[in-house]
PDB file of C-alpha atoms in Angstrom:
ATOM      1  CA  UNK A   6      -2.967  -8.061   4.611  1.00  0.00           C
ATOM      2  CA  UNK A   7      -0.782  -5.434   5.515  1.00  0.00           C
ATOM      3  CA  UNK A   8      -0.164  -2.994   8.729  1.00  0.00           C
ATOM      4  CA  UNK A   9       2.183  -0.131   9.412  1.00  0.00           C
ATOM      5  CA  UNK A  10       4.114  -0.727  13.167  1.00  0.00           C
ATOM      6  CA  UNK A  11       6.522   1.446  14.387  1.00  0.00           C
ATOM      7  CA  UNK A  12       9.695   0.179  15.710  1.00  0.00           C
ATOM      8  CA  UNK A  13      12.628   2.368  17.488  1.00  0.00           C
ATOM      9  CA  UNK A  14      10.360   5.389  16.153  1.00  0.00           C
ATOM     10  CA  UNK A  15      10.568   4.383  12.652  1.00  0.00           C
ATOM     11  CA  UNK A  16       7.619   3.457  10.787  1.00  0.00           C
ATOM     12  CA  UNK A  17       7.732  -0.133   8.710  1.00  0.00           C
ATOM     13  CA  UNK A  18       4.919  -1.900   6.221  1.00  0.00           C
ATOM     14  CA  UNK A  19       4.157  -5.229   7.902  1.00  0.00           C
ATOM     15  CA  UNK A  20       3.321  -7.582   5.112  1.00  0.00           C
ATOM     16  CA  UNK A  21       1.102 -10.167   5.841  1.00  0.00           C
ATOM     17  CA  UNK A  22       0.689 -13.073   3.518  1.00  0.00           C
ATOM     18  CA  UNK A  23      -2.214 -15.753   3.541  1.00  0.00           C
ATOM     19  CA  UNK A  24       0.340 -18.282   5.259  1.00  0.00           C
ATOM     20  CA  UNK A  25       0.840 -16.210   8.087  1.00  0.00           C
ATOM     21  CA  UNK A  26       4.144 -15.370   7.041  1.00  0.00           C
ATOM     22  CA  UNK A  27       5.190 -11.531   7.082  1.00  0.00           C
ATOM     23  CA  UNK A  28       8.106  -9.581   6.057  1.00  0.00           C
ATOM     24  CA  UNK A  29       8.964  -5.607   7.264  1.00  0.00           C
ATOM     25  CA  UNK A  30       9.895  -3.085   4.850  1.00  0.00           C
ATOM     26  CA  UNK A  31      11.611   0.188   5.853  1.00  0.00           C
ATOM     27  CA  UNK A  32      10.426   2.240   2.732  1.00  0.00           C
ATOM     28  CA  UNK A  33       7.130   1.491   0.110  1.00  0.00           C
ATOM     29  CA  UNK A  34       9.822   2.080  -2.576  1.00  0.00           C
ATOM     30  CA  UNK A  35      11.800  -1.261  -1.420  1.00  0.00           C
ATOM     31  CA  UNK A  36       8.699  -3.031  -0.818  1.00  0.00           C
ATOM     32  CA  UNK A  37       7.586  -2.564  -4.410  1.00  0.00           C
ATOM     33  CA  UNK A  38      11.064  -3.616  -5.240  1.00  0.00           C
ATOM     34  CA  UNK A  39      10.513  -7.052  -4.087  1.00  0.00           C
ATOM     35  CA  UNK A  40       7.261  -7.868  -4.753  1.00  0.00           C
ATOM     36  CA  UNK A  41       5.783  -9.218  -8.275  1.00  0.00           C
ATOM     37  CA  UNK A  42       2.860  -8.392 -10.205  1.00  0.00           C
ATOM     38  CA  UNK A  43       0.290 -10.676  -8.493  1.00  0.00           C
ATOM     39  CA  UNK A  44       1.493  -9.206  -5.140  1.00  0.00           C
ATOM     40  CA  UNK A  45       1.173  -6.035  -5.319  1.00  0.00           C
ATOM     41  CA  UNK A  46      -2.587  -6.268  -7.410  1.00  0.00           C
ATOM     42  CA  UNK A  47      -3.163  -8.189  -4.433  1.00  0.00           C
ATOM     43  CA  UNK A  48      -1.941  -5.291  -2.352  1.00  0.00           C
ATOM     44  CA  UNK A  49      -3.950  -2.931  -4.186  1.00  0.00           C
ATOM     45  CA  UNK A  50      -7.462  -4.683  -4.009  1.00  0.00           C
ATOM     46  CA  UNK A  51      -6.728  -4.854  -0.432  1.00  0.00           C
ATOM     47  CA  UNK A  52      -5.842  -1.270  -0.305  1.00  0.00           C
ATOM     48  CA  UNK A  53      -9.153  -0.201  -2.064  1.00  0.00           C
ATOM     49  CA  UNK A  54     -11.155  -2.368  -0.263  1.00  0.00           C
ATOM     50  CA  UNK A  55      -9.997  -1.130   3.206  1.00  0.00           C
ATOM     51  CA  UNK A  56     -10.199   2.856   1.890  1.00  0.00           C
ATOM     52  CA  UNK A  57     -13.825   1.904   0.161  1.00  0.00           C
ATOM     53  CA  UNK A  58     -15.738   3.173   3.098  1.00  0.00           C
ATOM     54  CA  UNK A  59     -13.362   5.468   4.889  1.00  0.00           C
ATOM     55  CA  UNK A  60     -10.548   7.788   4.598  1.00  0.00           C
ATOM     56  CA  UNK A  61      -6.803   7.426   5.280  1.00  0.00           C
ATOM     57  CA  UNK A  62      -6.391   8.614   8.846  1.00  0.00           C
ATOM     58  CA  UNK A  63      -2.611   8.817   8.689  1.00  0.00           C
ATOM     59  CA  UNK A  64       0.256   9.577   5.949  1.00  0.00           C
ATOM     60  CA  UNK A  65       1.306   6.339   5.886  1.00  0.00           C
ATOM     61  CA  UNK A  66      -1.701   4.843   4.587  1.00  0.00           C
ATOM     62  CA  UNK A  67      -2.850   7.887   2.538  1.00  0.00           C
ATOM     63  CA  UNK A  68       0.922   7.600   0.973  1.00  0.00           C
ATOM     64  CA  UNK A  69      -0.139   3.808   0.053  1.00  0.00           C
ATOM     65  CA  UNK A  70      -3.331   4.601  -1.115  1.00  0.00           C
ATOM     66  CA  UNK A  71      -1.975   7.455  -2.946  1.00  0.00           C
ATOM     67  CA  UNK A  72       0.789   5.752  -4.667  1.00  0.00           C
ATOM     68  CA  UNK A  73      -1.020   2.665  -5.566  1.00  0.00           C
ATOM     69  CA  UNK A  74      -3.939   4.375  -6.907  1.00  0.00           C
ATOM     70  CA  UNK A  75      -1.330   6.004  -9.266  1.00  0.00           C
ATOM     71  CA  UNK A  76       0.530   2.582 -10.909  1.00  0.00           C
ATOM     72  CA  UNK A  77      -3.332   0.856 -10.879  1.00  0.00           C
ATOM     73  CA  UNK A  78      -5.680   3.438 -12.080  1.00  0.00           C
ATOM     74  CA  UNK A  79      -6.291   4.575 -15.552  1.00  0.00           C
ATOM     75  CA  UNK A  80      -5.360   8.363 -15.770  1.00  0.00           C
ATOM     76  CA  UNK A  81      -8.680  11.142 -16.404  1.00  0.00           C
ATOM     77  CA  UNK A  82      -7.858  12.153 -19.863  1.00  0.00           C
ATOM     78  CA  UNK A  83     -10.663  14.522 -19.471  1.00  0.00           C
ATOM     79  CA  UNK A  84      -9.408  16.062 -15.941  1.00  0.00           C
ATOM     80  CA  UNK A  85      -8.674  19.787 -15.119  1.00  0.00           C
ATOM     81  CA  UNK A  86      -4.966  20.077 -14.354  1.00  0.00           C
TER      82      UNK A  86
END
């Protein structure tokens, strides 16, 4: 799982992993950095799953959703630019 905290006024991506261990990044770009393949598909059905029903309700998470949806989704050949 995954949260955004703030700390000293700064948000971080709390990452949570099924062992209950977590690790803080200050940036998405350096948490993509050091994850791998599985973890961040992992990341990304968790993503989707949480924004199935609702909308983003912050920047952070739109950012993540945003972002993701990018590297994981097969571009709309067909789409109006």
């Amino acid at each position: 799982d995954y949260q955004i905290i703030e700390l000293n006024n700064k948000p971080y991506y709390k990452v949570i992993r099924a062992d209950d261990t977590h690790q803080l990044y200050v940036s998405f770009l350096s948490l993509l950095r050091n994850f791998d393949k599985e973890d961040l598909e992992a990341l990304w059905s968790l993503v989707k799953e949480r924004f199935s029903t609702t909308k983003p309700k912050n920047f952070s998470d739109d950012f993540l959703l945003v972002t993701l949806g990018v590297m994981f989704e097969k571009p709309d050949v067909h789409a109006q630019i």
